[in-house]
PDB file of C-alpha atoms in Angstrom:
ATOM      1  CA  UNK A 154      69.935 127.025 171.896  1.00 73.00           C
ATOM      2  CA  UNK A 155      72.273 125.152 174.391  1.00 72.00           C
ATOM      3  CA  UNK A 156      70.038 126.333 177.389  1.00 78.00           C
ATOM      4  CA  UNK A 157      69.578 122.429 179.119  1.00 81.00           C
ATOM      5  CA  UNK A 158      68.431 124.063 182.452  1.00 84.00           C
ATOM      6  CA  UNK A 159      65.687 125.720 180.804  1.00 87.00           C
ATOM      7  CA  UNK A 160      64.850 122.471 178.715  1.00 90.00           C
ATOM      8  CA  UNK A 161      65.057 120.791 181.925  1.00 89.00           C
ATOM      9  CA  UNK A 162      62.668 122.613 183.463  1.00 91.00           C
ATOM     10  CA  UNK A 163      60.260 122.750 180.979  1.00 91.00           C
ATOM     11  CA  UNK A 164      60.766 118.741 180.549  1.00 91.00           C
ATOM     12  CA  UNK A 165      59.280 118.448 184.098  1.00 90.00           C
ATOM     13  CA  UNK A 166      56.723 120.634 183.525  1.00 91.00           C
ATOM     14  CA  UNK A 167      55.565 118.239 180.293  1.00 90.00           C
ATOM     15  CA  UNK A 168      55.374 115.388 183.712  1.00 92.00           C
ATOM     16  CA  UNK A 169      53.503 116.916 185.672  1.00 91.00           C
ATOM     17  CA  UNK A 170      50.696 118.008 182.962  1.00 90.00           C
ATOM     18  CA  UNK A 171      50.871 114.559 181.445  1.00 89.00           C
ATOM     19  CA  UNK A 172      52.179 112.000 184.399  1.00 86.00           C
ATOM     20  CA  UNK A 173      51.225 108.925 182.434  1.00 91.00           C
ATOM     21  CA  UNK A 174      53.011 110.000 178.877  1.00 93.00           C
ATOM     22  CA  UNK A 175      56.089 108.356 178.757  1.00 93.00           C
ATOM     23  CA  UNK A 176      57.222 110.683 175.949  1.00 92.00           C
ATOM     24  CA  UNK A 177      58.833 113.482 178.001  1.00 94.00           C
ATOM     25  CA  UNK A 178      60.961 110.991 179.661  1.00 94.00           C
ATOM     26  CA  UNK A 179      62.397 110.104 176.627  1.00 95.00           C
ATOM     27  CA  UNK A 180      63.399 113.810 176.060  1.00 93.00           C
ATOM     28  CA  UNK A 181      64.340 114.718 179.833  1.00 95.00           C
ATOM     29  CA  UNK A 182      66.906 111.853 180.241  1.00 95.00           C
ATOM     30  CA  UNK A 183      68.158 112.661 176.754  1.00 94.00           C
ATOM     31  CA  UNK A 184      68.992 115.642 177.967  1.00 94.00           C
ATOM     32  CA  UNK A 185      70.548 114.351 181.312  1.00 95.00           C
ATOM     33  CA  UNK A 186      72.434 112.614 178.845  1.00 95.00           C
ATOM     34  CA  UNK A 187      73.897 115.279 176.733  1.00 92.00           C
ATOM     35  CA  UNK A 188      74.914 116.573 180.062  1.00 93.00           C
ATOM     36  CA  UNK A 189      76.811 113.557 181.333  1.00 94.00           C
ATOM     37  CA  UNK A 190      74.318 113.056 184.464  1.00 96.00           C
ATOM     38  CA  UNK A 191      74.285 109.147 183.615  1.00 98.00           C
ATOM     39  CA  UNK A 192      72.829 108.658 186.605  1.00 98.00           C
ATOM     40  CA  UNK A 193      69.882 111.184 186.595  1.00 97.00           C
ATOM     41  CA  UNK A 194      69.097 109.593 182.643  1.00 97.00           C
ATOM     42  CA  UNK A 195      69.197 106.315 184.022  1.00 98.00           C
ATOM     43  CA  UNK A 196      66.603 106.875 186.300  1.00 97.00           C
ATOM     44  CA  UNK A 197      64.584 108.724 184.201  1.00 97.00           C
ATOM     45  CA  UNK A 198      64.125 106.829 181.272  1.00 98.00           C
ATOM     46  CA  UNK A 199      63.383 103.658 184.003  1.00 98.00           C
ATOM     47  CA  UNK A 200      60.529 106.256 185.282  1.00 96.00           C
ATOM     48  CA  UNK A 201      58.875 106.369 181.769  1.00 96.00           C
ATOM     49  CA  UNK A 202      59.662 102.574 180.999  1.00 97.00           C
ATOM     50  CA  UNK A 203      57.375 102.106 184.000  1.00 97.00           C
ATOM     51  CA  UNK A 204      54.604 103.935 182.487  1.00 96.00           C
ATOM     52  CA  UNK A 205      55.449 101.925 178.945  1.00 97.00           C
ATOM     53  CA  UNK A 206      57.543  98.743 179.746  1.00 97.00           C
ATOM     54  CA  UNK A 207      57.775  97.865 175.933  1.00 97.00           C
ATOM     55  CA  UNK A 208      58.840 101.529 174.778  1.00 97.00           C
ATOM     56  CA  UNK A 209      61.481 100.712 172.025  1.00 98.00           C
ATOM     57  CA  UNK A 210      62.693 104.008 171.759  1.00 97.00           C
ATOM     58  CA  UNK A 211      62.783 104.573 175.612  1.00 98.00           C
ATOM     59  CA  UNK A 212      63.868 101.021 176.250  1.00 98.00           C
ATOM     60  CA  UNK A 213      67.032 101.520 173.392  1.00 98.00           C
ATOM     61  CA  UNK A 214      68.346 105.087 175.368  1.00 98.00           C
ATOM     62  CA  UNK A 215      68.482 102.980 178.114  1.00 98.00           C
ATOM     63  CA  UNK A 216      70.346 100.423 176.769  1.00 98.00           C
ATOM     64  CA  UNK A 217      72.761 103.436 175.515  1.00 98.00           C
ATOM     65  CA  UNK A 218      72.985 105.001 179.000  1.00 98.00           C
ATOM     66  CA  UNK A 219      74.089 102.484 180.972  1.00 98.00           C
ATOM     67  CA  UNK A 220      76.723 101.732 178.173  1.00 98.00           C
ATOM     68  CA  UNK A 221      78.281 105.244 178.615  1.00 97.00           C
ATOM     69  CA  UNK A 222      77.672 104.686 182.464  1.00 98.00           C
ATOM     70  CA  UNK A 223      80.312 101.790 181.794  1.00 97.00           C
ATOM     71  CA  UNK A 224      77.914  99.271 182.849  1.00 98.00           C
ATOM     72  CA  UNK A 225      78.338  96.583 180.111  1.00 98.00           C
ATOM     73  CA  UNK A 226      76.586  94.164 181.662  1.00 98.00           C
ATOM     74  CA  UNK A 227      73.048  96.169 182.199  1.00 98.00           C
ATOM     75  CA  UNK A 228      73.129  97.436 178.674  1.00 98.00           C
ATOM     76  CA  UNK A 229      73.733  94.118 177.112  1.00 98.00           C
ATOM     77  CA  UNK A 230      70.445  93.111 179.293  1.00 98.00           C
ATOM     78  CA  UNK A 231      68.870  96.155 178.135  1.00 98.00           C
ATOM     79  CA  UNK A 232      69.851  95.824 174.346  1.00 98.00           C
ATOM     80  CA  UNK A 233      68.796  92.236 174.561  1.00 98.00           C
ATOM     81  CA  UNK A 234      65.181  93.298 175.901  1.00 98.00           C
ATOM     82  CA  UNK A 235      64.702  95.362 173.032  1.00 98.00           C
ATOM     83  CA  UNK A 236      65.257  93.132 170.463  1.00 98.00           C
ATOM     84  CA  UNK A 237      63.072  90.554 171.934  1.00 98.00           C
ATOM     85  CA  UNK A 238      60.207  93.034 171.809  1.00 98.00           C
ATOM     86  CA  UNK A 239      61.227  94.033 168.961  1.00 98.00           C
ATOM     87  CA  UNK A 240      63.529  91.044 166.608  1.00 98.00           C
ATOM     88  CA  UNK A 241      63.851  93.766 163.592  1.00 98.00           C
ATOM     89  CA  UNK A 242      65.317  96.879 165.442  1.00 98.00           C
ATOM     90  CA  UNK A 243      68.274  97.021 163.627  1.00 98.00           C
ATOM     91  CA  UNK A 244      70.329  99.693 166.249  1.00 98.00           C
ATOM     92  CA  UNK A 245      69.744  97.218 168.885  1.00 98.00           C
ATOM     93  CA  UNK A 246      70.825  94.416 166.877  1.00 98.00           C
ATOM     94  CA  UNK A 247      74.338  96.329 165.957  1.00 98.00           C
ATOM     95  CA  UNK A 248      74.952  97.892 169.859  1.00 98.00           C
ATOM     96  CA  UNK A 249      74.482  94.271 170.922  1.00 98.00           C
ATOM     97  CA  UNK A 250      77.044  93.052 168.495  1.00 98.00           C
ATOM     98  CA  UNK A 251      79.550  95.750 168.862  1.00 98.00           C
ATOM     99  CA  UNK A 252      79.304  95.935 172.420  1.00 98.00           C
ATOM    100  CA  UNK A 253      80.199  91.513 172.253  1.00 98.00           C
ATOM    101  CA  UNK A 254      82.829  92.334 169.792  1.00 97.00           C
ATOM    102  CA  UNK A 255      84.657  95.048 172.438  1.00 96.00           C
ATOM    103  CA  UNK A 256      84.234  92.872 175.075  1.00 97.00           C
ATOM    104  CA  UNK A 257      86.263  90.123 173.012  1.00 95.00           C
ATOM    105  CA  UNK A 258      82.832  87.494 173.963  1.00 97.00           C
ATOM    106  CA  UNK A 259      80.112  85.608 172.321  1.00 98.00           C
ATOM    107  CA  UNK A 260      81.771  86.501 168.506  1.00 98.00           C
ATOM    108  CA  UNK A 261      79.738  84.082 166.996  1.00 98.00           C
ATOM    109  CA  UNK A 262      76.760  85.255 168.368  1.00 98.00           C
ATOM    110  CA  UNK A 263      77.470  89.307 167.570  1.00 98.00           C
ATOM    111  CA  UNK A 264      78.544  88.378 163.904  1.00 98.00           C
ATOM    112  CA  UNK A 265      75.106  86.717 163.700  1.00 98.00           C
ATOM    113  CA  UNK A 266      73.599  90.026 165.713  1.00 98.00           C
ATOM    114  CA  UNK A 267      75.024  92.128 162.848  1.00 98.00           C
ATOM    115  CA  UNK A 268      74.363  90.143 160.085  1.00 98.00           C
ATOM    116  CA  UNK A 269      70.443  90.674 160.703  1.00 98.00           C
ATOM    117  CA  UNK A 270      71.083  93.947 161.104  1.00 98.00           C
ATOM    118  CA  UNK A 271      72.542  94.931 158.284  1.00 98.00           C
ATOM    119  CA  UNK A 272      69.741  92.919 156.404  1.00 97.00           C
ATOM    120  CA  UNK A 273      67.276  95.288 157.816  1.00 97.00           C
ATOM    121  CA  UNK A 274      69.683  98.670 157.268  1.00 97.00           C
ATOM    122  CA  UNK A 275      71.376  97.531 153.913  1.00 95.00           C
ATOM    123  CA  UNK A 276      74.375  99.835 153.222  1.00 95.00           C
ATOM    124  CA  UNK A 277      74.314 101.332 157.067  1.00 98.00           C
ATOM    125  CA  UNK A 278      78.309 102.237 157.460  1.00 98.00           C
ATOM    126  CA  UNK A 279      78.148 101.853 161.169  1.00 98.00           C
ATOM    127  CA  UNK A 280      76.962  98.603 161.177  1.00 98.00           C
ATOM    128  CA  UNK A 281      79.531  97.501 158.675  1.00 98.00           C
ATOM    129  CA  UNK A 282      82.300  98.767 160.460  1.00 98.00           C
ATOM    130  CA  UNK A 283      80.629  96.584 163.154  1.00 98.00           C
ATOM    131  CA  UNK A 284      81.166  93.535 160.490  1.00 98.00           C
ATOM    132  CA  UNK A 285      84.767  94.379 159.950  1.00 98.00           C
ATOM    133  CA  UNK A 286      85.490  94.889 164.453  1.00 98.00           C
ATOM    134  CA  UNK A 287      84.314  91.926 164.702  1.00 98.00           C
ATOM    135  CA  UNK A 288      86.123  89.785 162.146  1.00 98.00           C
ATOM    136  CA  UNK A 289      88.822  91.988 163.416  1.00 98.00           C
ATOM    137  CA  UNK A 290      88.295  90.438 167.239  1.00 98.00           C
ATOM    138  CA  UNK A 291      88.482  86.661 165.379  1.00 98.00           C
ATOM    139  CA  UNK A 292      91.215  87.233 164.078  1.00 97.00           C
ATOM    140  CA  UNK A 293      89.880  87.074 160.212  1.00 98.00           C
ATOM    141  CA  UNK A 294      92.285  90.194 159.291  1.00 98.00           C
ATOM    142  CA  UNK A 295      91.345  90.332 155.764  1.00 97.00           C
ATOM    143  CA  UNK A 296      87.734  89.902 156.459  1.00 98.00           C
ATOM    144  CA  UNK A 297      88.090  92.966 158.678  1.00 98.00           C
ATOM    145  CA  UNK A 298      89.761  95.186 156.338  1.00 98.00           C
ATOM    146  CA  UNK A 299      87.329  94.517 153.071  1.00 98.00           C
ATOM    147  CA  UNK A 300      84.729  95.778 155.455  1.00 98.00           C
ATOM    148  CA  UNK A 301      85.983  98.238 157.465  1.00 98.00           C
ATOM    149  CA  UNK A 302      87.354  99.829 153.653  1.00 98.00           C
ATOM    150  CA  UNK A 303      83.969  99.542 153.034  1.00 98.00           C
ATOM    151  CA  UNK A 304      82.926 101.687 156.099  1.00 98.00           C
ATOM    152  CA  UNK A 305      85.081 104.191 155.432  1.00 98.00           C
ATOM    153  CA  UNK A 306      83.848 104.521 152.338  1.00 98.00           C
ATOM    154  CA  UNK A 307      80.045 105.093 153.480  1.00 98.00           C
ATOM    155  CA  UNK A 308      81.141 107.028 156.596  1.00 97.00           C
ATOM    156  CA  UNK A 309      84.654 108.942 155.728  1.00 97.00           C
ATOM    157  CA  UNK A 310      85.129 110.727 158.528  1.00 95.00           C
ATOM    158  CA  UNK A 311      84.376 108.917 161.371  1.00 97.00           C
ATOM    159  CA  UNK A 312      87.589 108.872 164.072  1.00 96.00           C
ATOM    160  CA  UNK A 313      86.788 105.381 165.532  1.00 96.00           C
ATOM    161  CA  UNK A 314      85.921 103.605 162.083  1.00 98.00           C
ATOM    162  CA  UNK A 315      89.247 104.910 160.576  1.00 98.00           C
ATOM    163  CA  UNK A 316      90.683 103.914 163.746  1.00 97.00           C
ATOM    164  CA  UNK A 317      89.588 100.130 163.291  1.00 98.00           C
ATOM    165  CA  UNK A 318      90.883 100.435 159.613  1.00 98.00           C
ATOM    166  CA  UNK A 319      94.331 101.337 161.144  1.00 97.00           C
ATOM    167  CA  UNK A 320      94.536  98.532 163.759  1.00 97.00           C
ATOM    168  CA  UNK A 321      92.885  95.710 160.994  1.00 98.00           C
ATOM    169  CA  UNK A 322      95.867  96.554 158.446  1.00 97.00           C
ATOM    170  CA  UNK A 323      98.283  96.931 161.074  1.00 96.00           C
ATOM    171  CA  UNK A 324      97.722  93.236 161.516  1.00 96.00           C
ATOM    172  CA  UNK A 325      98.278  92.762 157.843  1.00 95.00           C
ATOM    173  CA  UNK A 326     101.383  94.202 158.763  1.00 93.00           C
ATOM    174  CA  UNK A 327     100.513  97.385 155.904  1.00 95.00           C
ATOM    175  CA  UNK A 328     102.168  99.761 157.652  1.00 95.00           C
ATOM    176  CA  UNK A 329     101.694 102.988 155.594  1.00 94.00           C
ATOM    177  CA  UNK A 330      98.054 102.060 155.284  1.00 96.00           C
ATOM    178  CA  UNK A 331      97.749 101.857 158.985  1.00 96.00           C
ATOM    179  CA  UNK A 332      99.593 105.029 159.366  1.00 95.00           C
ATOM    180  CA  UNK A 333      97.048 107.174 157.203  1.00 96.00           C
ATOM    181  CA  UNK A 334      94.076 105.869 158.808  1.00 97.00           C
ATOM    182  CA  UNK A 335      95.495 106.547 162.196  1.00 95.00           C
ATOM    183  CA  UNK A 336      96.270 109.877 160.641  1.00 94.00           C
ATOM    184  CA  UNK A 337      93.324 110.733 159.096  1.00 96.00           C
ATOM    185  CA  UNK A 338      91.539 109.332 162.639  1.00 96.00           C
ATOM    186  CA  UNK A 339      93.261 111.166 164.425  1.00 94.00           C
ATOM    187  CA  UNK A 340      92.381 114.589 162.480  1.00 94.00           C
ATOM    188  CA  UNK A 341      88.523 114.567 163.114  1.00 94.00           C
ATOM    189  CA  UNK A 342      88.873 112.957 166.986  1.00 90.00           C
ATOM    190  CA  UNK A 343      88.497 115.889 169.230  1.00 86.00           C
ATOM    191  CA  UNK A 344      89.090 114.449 172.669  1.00 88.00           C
ATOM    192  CA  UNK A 345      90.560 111.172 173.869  1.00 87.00           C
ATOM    193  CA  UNK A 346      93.405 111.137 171.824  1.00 91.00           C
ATOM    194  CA  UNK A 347      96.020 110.099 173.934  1.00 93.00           C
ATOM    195  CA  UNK A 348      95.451 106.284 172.760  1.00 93.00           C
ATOM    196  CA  UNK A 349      95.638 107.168 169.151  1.00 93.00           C
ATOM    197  CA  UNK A 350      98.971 109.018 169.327  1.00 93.00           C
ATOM    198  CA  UNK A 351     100.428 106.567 171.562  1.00 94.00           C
ATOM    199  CA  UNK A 352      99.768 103.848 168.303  1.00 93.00           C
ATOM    200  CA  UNK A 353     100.783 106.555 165.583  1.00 91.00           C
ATOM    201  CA  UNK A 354     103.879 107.086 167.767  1.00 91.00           C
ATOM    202  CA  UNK A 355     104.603 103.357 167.517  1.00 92.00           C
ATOM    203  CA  UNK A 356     103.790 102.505 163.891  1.00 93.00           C
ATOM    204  CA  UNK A 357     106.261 106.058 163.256  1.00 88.00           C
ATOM    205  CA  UNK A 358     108.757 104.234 164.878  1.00 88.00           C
ATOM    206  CA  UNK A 359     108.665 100.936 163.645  1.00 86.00           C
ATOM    207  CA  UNK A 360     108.141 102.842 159.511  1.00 86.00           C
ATOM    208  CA  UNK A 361     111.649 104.036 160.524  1.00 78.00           C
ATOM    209  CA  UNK A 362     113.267 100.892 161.271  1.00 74.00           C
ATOM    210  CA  UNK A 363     111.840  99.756 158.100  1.00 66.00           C
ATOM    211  CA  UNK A 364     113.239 102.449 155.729  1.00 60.00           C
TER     212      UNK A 364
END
């Protein structure tokens, strides 16, 4: 019902009635997430990894946390310690791969990451589009754009999928492709934008040299 202080609240209540559950950490720093209190989720879902060191599910929100915290480097380590508990958790897997293949590092490795993944979520349009950013990042343009097409085609409206689609055939040098993913992107993104435009704005203006 959008109430988080309430949810809050009642979250530490679930601690104090069960102290040694590590589910209600799980839930309280999910909800410190949803508020952007990186911090306060951070700390939380450490609190209930304590209780539970080899928590997958707790384990992977941390992982995700620190990411959106900007701290590459502790996520990686986080993602990392998930998969070793667990070599089949295919979102681990993918965030490991991705997060190698936006970092521009270890592309051998993350194609290898995502590869396994995908063998355990078959058909998964996020970790395909993972595939294609990474192919992308090696420079393998026509690698990237079979599989990000591909992505698209599983997950249509996803602003940072169509986004890759737009930068792989840029690099192909289709230009009117490029220029309706970036529009189609840029349609269904609802904040950070200014990136986007900034490229559409540049492929507009290099479409009317061309004509």
């Amino acid at each position: 019902k959008g109430d988080s202080t309430r949810a809050i609240d009642l979250m530490h209540k679930a601690i104090e009635n069960e102290p040694k559950e590590p589910g209600p950490y799980l839930f309280l720093g999910a909800l410190y997430e949803e508020m952007g209190s990186y911090e306060k989720a951070i700390d939380t879902l450490k609190k209930g990894l304590q209780l539970d060191p080899e928590h997958i599910r707790l384990g992977f929100r941390l992982g995700v946390v620190y990411d959106k915290a900007g701290n590459k480097a502790a996520c990686i380590e986080q993602m990392k310690a998930v998969i070793e508990i667990d070599p089949t958790h295919a979102e681990a897997l993918n965030y490991l791969g991705y997060t190698y293949a936006e970092l521009g590092e270890n592309l051998d490795e993350a194609l290898a990451l995502v590869k396994k993944a995908l063998k355990h979520k078959p058909g998964d349009g996020y970790i395909i589009d993972s595939l294609g950013w990474i192919y992308y990042q090696k420079g393998e343009y026509d690698k990237a754009v079979r599989f990000l097409k591909k992505a698209v085609e599983l997950v249509p409206d996803d602003p940072t999928i169509l986004e890759h689609l737009g930068d792989a055939h840029l690099k192909e040098n289709s230009l009117q492709a490029a220029e309706k993913a970036y529009r189609k992107a840029l349609k269904n993104k609802e904040t950070d934008t200014e990136s986007l435009l900034e490229k559409l704005q540049s492929l507009e203006r290099r479409l009317d040299v061309s004509e």
